[in-house]
Coordinates of C-alpha atoms in Angstrom, one line a residue:
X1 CA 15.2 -125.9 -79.9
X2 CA 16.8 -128.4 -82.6
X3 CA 20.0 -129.8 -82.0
X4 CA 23.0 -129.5 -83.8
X5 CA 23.9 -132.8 -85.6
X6 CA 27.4 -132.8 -84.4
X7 CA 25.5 -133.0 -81.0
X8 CA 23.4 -135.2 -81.4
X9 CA 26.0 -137.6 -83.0
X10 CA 28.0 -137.3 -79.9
X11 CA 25.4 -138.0 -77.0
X12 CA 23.9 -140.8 -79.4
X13 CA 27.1 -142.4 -79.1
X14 CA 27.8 -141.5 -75.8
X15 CA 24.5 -142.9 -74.9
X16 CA 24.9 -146.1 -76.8
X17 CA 28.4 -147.1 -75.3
X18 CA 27.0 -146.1 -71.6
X19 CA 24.0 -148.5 -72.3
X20 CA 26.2 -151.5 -73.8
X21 CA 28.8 -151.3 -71.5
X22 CA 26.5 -151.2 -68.5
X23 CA 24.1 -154.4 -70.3
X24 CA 27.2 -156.6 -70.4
X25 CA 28.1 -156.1 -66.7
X26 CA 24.3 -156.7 -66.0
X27 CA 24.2 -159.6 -68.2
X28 CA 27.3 -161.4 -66.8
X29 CA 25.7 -161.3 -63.5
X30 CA 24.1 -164.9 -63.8
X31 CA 21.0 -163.7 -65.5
X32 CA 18.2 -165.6 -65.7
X33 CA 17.4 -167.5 -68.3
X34 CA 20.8 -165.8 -70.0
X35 CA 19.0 -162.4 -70.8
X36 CA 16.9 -161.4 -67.6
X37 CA 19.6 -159.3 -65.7
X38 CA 18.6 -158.1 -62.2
X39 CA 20.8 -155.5 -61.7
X40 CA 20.0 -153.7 -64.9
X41 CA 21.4 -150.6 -64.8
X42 CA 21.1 -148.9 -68.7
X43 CA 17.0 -148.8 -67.9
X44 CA 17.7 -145.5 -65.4
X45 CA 20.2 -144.3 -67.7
X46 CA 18.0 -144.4 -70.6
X47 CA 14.9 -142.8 -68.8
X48 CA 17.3 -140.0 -68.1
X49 CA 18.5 -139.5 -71.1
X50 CA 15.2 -139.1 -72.5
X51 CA 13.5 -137.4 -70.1
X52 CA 16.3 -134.4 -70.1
X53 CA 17.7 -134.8 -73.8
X54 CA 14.5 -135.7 -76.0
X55 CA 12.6 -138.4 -77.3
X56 CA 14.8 -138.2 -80.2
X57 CA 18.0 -140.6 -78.8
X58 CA 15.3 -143.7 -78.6
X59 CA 17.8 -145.0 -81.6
X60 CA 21.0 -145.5 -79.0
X61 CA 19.1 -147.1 -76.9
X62 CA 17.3 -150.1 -79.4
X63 CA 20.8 -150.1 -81.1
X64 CA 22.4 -150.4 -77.5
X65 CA 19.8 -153.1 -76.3
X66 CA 20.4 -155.3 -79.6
X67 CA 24.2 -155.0 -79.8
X68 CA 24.5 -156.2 -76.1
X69 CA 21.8 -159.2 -76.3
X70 CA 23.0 -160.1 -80.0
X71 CA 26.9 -160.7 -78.4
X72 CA 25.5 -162.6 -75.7
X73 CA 23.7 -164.8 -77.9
X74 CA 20.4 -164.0 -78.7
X75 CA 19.3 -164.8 -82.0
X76 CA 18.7 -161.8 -83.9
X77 CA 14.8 -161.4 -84.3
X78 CA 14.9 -162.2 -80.6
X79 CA 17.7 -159.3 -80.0
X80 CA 15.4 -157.2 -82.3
X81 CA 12.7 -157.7 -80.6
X82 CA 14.6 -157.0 -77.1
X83 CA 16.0 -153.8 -78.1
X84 CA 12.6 -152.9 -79.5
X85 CA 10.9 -153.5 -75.8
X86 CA 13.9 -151.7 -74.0
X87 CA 13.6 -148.8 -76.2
X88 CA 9.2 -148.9 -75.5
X89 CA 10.4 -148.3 -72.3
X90 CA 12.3 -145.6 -71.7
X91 CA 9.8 -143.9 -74.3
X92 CA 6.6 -144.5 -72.3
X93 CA 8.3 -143.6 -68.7
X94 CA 9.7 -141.0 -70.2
X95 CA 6.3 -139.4 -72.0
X96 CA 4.2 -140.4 -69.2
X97 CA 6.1 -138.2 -66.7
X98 CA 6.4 -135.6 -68.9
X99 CA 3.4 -135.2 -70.3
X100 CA 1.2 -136.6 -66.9
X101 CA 2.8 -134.8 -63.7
X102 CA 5.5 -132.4 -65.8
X103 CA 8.3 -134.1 -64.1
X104 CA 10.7 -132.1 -61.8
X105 CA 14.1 -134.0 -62.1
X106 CA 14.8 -132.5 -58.7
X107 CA 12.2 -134.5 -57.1
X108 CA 11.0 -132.0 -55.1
X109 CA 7.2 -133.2 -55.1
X110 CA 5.5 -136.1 -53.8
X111 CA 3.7 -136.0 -57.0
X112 CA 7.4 -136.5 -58.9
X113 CA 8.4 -139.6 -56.4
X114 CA 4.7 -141.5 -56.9
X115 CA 4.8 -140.8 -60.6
X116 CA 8.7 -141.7 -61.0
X117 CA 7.6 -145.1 -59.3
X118 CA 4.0 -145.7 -60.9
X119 CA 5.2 -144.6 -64.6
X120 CA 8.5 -145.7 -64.7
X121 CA 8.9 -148.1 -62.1
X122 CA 5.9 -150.2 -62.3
X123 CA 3.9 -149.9 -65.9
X124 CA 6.8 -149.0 -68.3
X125 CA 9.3 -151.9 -67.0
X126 CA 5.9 -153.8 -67.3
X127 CA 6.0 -153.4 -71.0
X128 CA 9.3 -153.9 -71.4
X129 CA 9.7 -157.4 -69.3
X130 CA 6.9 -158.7 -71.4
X131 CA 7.9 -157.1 -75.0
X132 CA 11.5 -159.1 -73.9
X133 CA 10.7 -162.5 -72.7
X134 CA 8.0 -163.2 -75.1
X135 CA 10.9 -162.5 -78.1
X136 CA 13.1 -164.9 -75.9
X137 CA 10.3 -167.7 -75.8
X138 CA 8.7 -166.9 -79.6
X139 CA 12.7 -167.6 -80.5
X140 CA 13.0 -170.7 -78.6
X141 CA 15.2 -169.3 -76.1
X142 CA 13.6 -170.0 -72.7
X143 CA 10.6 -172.9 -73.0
X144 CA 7.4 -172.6 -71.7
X145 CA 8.5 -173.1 -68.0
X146 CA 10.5 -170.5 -67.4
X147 CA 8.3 -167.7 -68.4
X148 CA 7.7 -166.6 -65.2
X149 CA 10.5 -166.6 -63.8
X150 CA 12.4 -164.9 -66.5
X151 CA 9.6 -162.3 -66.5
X152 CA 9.7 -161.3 -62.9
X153 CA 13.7 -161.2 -63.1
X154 CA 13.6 -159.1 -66.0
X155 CA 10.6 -156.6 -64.5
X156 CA 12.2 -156.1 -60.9
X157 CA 15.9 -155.6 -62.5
X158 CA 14.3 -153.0 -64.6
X159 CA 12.2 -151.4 -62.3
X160 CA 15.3 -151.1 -59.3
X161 CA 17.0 -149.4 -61.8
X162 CA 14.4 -146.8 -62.1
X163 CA 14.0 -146.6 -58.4
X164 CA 17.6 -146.4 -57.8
X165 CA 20.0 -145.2 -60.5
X166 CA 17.5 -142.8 -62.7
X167 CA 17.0 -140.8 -58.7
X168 CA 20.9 -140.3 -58.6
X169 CA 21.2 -139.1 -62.0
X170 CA 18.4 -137.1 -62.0
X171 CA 18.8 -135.0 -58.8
X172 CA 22.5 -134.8 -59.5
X173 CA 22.3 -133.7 -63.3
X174 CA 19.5 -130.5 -61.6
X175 CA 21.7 -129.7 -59.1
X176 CA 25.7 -130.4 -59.8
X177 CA 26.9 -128.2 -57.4
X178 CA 27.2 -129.4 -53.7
X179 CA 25.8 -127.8 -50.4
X180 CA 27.9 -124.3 -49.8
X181 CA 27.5 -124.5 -45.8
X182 CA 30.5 -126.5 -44.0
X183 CA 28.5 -127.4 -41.3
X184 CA 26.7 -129.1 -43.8
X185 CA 29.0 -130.5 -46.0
X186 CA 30.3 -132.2 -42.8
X187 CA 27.2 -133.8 -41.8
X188 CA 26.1 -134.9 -45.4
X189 CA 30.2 -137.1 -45.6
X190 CA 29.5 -138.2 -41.9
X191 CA 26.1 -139.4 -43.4
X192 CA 27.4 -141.2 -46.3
X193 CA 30.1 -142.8 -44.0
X194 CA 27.9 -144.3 -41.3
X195 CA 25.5 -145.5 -44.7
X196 CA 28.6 -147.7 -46.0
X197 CA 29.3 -148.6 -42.5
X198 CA 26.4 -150.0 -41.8
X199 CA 25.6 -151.8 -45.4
X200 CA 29.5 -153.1 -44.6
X201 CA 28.0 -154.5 -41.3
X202 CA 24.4 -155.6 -42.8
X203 CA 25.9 -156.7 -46.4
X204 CA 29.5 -158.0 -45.9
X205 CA 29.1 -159.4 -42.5
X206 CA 31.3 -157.0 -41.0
X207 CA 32.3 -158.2 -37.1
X208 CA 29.9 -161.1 -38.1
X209 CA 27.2 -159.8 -36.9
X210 CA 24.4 -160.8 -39.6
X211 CA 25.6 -164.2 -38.6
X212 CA 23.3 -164.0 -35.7
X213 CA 19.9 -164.9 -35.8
X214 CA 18.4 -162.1 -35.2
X215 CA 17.0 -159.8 -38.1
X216 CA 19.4 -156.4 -39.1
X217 CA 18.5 -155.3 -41.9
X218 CA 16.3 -152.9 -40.2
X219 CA 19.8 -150.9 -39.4
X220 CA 19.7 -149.0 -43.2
X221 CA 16.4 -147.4 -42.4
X222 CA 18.0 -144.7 -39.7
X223 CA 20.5 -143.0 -41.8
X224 CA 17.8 -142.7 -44.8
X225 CA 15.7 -141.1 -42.7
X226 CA 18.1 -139.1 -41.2
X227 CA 19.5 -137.6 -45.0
X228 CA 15.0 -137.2 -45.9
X229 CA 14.3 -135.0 -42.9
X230 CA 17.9 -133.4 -42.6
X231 CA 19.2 -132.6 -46.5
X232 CA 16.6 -133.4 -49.5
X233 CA 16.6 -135.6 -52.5
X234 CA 19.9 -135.2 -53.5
X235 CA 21.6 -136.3 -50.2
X236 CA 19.3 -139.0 -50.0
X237 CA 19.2 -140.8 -53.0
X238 CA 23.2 -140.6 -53.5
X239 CA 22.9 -142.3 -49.4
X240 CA 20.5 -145.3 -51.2
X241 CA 22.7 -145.9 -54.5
X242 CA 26.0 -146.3 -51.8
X243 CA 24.1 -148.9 -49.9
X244 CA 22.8 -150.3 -52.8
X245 CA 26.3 -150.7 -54.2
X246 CA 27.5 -152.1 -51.3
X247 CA 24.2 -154.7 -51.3
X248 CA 24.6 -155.9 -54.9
X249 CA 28.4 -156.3 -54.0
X250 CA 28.5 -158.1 -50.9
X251 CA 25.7 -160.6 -52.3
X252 CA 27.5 -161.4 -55.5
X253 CA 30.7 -162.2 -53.2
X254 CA 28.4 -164.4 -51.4
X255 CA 27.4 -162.4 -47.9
X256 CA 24.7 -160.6 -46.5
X257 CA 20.9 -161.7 -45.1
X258 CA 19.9 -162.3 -48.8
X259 CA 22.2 -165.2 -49.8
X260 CA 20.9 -168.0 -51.6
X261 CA 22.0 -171.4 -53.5
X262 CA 21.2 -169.3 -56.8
X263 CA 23.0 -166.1 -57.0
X264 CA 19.8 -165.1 -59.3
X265 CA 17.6 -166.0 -56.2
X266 CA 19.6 -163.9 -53.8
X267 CA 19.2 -160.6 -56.6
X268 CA 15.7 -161.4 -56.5
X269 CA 15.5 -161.3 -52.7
X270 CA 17.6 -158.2 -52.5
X271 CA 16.0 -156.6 -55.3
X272 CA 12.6 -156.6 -53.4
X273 CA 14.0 -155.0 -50.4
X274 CA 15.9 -152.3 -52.0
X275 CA 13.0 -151.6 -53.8
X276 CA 11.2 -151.0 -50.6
X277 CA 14.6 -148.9 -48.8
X278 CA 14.4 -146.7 -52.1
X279 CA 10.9 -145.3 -52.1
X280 CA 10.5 -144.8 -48.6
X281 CA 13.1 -142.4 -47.9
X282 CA 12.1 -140.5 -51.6
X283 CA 8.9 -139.9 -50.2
X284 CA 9.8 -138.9 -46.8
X285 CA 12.1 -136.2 -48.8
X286 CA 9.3 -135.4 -51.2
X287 CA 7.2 -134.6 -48.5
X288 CA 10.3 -132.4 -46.7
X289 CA 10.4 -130.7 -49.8
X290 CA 6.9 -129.8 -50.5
X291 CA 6.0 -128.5 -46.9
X292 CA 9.6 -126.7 -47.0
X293 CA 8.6 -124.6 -50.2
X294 CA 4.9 -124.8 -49.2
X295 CA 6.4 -122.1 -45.6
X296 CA 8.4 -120.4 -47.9
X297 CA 6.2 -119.6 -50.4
X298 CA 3.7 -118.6 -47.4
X299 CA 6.5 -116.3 -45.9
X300 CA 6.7 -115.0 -49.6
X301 CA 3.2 -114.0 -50.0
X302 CA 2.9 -112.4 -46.0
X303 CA 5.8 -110.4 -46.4
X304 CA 5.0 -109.1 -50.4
X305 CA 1.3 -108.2 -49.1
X306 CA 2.6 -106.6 -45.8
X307 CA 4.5 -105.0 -47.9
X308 CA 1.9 -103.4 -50.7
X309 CA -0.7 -102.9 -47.4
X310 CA 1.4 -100.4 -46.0
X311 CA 1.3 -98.0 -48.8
X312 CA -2.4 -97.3 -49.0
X313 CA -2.3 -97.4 -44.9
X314 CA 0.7 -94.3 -45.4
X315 CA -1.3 -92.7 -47.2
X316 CA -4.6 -93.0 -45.7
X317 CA -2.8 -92.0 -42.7
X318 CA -1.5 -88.7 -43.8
X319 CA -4.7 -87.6 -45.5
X320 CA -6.1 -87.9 -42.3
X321 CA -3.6 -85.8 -40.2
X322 CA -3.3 -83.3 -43.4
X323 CA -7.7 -82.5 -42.7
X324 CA -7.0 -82.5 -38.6
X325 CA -4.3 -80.0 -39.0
X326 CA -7.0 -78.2 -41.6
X327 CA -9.7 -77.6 -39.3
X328 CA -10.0 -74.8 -37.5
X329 CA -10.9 -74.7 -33.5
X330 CA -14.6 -75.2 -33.5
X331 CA -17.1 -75.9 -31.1
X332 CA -19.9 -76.7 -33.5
X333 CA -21.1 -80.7 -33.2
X334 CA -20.2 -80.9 -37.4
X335 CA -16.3 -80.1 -36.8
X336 CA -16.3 -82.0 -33.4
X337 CA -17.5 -85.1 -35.2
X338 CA -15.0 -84.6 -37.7
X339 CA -12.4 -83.9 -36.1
X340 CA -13.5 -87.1 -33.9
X341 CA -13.7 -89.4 -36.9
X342 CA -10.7 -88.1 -38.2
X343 CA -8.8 -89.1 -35.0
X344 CA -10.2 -92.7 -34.9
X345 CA -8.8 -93.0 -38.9
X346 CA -5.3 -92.6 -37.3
X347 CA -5.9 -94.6 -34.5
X348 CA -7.0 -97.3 -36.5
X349 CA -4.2 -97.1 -39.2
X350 CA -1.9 -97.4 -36.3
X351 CA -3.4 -100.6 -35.4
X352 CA -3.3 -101.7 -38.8
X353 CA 0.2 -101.0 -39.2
X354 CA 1.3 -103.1 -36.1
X355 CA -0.5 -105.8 -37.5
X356 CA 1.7 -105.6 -40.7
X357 CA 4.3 -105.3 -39.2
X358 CA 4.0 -108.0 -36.6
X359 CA 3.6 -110.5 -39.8
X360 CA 6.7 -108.9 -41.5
X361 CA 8.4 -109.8 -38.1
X362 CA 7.3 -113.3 -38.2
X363 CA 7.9 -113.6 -41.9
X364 CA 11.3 -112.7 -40.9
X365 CA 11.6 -115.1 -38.3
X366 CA 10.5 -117.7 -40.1
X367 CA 12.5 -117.5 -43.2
X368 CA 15.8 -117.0 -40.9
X369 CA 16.4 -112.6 -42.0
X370 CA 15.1 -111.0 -38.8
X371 CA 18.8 -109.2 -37.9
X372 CA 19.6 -108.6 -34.7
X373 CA 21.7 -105.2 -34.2
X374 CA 24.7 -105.1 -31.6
X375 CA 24.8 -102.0 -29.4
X376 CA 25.5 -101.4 -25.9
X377 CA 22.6 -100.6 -24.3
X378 CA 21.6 -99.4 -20.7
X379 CA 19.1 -101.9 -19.5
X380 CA 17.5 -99.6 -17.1
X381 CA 17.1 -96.4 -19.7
X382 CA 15.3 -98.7 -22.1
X383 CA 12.9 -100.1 -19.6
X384 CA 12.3 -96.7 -17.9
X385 CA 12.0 -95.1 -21.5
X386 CA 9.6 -98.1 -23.1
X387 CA 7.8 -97.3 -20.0
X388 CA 7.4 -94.0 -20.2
X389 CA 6.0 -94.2 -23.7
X390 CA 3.5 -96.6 -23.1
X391 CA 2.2 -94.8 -19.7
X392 CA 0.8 -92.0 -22.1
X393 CA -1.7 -93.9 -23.9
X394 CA -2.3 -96.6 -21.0
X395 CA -3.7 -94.2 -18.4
X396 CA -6.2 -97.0 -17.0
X397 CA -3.2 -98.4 -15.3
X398 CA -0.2 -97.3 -13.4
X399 CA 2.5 -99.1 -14.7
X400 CA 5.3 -100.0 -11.5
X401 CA 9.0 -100.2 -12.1
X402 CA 10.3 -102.1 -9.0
X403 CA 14.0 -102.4 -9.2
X404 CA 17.3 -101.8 -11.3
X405 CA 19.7 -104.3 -12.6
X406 CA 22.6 -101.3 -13.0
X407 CA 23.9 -103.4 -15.8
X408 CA 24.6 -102.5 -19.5
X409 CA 24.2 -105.4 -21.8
X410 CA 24.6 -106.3 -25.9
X411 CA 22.3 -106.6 -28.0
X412 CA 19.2 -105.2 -30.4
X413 CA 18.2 -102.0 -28.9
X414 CA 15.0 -101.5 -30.5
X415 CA 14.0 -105.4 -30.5
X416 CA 14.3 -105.7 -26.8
X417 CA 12.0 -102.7 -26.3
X418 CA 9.3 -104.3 -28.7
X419 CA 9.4 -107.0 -25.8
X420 CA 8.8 -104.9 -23.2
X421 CA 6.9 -102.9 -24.9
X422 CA 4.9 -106.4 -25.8
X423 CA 4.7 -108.0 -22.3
X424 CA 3.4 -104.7 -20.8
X425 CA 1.2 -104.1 -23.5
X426 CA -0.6 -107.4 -22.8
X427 CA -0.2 -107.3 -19.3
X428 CA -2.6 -104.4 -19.7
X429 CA -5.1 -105.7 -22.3
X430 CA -5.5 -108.6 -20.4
X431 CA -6.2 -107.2 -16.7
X432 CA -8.8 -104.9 -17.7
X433 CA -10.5 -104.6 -14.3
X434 CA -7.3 -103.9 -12.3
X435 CA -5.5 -100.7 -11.6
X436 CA -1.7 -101.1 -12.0
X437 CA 1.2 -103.8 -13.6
X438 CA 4.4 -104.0 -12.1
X439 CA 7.7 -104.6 -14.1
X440 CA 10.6 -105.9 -11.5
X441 CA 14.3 -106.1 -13.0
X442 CA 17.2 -108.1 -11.0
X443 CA 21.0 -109.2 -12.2
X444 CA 23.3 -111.5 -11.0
X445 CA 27.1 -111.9 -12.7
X446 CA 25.7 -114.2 -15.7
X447 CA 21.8 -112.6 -16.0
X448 CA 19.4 -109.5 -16.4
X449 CA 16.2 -111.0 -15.1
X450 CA 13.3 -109.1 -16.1
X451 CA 9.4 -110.2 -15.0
X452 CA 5.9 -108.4 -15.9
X453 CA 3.2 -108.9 -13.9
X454 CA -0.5 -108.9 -13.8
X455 CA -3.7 -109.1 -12.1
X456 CA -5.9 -110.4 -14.3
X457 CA -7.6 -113.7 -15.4
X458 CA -4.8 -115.9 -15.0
X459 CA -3.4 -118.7 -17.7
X460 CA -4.2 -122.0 -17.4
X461 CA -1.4 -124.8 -17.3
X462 CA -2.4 -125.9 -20.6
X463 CA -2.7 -122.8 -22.6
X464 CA 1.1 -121.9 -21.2
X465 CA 2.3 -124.5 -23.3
X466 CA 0.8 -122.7 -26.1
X467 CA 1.2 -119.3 -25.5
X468 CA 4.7 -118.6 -27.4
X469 CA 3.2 -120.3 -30.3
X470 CA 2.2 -117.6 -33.5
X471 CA -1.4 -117.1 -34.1
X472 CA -2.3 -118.4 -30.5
X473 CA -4.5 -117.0 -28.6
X474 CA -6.2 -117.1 -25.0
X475 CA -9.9 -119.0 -25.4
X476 CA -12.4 -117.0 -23.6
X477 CA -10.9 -113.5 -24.3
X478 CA -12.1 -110.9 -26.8
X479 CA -9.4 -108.8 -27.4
X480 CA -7.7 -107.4 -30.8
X481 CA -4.2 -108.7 -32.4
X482 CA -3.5 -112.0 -34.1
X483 CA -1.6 -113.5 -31.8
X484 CA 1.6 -112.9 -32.8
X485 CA 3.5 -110.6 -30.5
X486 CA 4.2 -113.3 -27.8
X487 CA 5.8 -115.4 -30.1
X488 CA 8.1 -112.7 -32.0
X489 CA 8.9 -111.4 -28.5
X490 CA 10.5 -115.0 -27.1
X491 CA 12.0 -115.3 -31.0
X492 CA 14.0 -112.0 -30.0
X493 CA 14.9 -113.3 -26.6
X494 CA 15.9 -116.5 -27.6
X495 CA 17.8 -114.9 -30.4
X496 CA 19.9 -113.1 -27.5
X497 CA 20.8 -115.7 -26.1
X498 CA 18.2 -115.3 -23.4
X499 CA 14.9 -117.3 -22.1
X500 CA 11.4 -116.7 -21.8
X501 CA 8.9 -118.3 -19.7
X502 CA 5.2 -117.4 -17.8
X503 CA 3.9 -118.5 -14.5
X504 CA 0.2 -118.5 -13.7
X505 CA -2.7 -119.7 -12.0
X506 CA -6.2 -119.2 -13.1
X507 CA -7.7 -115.9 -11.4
X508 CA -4.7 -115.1 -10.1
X509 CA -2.8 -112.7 -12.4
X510 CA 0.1 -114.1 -14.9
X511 CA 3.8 -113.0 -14.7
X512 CA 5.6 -113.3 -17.7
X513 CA 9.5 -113.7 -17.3
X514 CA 13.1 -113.1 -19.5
X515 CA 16.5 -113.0 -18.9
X516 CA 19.5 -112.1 -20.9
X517 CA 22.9 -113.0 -20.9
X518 CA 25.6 -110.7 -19.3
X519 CA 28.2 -110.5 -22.2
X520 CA 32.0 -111.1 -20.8
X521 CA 35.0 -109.2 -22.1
X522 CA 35.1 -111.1 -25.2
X523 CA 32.1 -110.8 -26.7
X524 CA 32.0 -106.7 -26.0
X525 CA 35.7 -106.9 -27.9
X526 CA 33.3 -108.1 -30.7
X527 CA 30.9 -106.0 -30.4
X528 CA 33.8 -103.0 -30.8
X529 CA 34.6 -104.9 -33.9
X530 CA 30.7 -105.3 -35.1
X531 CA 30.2 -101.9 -34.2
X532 CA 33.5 -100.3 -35.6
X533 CA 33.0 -97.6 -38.6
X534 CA 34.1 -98.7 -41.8
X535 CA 36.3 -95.4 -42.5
X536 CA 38.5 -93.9 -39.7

């Protein structure tokens, strides 16, 4: 869509005063040679303003490069020629990341960190370090000598930039808005804080501690990693430009591990290291970020095909009862069969439908929305009713309740009898050769204890480890599910507050314990209120 010229008028100049005003701050920053700023900041503006306005405002930034270089004293062929290198760069870091990776500002993939540092840090700075110093030495400006060094000041101030400011105003111009949870507005400030407190001690000397001899500029890695694994990009690169800020400061006053005699040797120095301090963290983030979406997307895709499975299993379901409840009472072998085969459809699509639903529960679990009702409930009723329920299809084994608790607790009705219905179920399936499974219940004043046991095969010490995780299951035994109902079963309990744990020993039977919390007067005072009816 074509701007408005009115529009474009106003961010060209908006552009072109950002980029002189920030050049002549850079530039009075003992730059080498006069022209090679290290801390040049306009390079990550004008990527930005490219890479999320169009190719079209390459004329601010040439204009904005020559007007600052001309009034420091460049001749004007030789500020020609530097605008026209600053402006080659922002183009080709801005084209090769669109048109090579199709950029996401948020920086939300490894692939947008590497390319943001290959493109833009590394070959487009390249082009316009070289464009710049060979105008300054073709013009007589800098002799023969000082190539190098010019050159590698001008690449690495260039390339910070990049690494540094073009993150902040990238992930901050996506998302402008800041986290909505308090708990997490809290720990993103108490972040920040211990980042400038610690560049304040590392940089500026603070209790004089870099004074020491030994090495502290290992400190800043922490908190980075902390803001990667804990918040994203955002968080992360606003917690580098802070200490970065706070470096570039404290060097120019003269402290910090990186001084120097030359104040263009001590940029140089720190320039290199925050170069290092700013990818690492981006790409610990990146990496966050990608296996973050990568769960979601997976929860996504289990829940939307649980979800479009269960219709043709409906339906296949009632098609068969409709043709049971069709046939007539016959003895002949053709209706027995039938009616056999029919009977086996249901039982299947039963099966079928646990299975769905056992990866809708986890789905849920996973993606934080499995909800948790709050109802009194009669401990004993539910075990003596799950019981019941499942004696009439297990008729292989007598199933032994041994004990009450007597108590009433709070909680998910229906959840906590998909755990006993889930620990009895296995304790079944998995001692095929014996006769009975007993269920024991006990309270105290804080605890409803609750333990299944069996007498089967046992559990080894190392698979017990294992056995809560989801999609684990027993080596050695051939038996249906996918391993799932273990680990939705301690989700619920731990959800409640409560704990789940097993105790075995091979050939010896496993017994599978969990207890939940007695709730006191105040929590059943919410529970009223949770459970209160909205009208009357």
């Amino acid at each position: 869509m074509q701007q408005k010229p009115h529009v474009y008028l106003f961010k060209s100049i908006i552009l072109l005063g950002v980029y002189f005003i920030t050049a002549k701050i850079g530039l009075g920053l003992d730059a080498v040679s006069g022209f090679a700023a290290l801390i040049w900041v306009p390079t990550g503006i004008s990527l930005v303003a490219l890479v999320l306005w169009g190719f079209s405002y390459w004329p601010a930034i040439a204009l904005g490069a020559f007007l600052a270089n001309f009034t420091q004293g460049a001749p004007l062929l030789v500020a020609g020629g530097i605008g026209i290198g600053n402006m080659l760069e922002a183009l080709m870091g801005a084209f090769l990341l669109k048109r090579f990776i199709h950029f996401h500002t948020n920086l939300d993939r490894l692939m947008d960190v590497l390319g943001l540092v290959l493109y833009a840090g590394i070959l487009s700075t390249f082009l316009s370090a070289t464009i710049g110093v060979m105008s300054l030495f073709l013009g007589g400006v800098i002799p023969h000598s000082a190539l190098i060094a010019t050159w590698s000041a001008w690449w690495v101030g260039d390339m910070i930039s990049n690494l540094i400011v073009a993150p902040l105003l990238f992930v901050w111009s996506t998302k402008p808005f800041f986290i909505k949870q308090p708990k997490k507005i809290t720990e993103a400030v108490l972040l920040w804080i211990i980042v400038v407190g610690i560049g304040l001690v590392v940089f500026l000397g603070l209790f004089g501690i870099w004074m020491i001899d030994s090495p502290v500029t290992y400190l800043v890695f922490p908190p980075l990693i902390w803001a990667a694994l804990r918040f994203g990009q955002r968080e992360t690169v606003t917690a580098i430009f802070l200490l970065s800020v706070i470096a570039v400061w404290s060097t120019v006053l003269g402290s910090g591990p990186f001084v120097r005699q030359q104040l263009s040797e001590s940029l140089l120095l720190l320039q290199t290291f925050m170069a290092v301090i700013a990818v690492t963290p981006m790409i610990l983030a990146a990496v966050v970020s990608e296996r973050t979406q990568l769960e979601k997307r997976k929860d996504d895709f289990i829940s939307m095909a649980s979800h479009e499975l269960k219709t043709p299993l409906v339906s296949i379901k009632s098609y068969a009862q409709v043709l049971q409840k069709q046939l007539k009472p016959a003895k002949d072998k053709k209706s027995q069969s039938l009616s056999y085969f029919l009977s086996q459809i249901d039982g299947q699509t039963d099966k079928m439908n646990a299975i769905i639903n056992d990866l809708l529960d986890v789905s849920k679990i996973q993606s934080g929305k499995l909800e948790l009702r709050q109802n009194k409930i009669n401990f004993d009723v539910l075990i003596k009713d799950t019981v019941a329920n499942l004696q009439q299809v297990a008729q292989t084994h007598t199933i032994i309740i041994d004990g009450e608790t007597k108590k009433k607790i709070v909680g998910d009705e229906y959840r906590l009898g998909q755990v006993l219905t889930n620990l009895l179920a296995n304790a079944i399936k998995y001692s095929p050769k014996a006769q009975k499974v007993i269920i024991r219940c006990t309270s105290n004043t804080r605890w409803v204890t609750v333990d299944v046991q069996d007498f089967g095969r046992g559990i080894s010490q190392e698979e017990q480890s294992k056995i809560f995780e989801p999609f684990y299951r027993v080596e050695g035994v051939r038996v249906s599910g996918l391993g799932l109902g273990l680990h939705i079963a301690s989700e619920i309990v731990r959800r409640h507050g409560g704990e789940i744990w097993v105790e075995s020993k091979r050939g010896k039977g496993a017994t599978f314990f969990f207890r939940l919390p007695l709730r006191r007067l105040r929590e059943r005072v919410l529970y009223k209120k949770l459970t209160k009816k909205p009208y009357g």
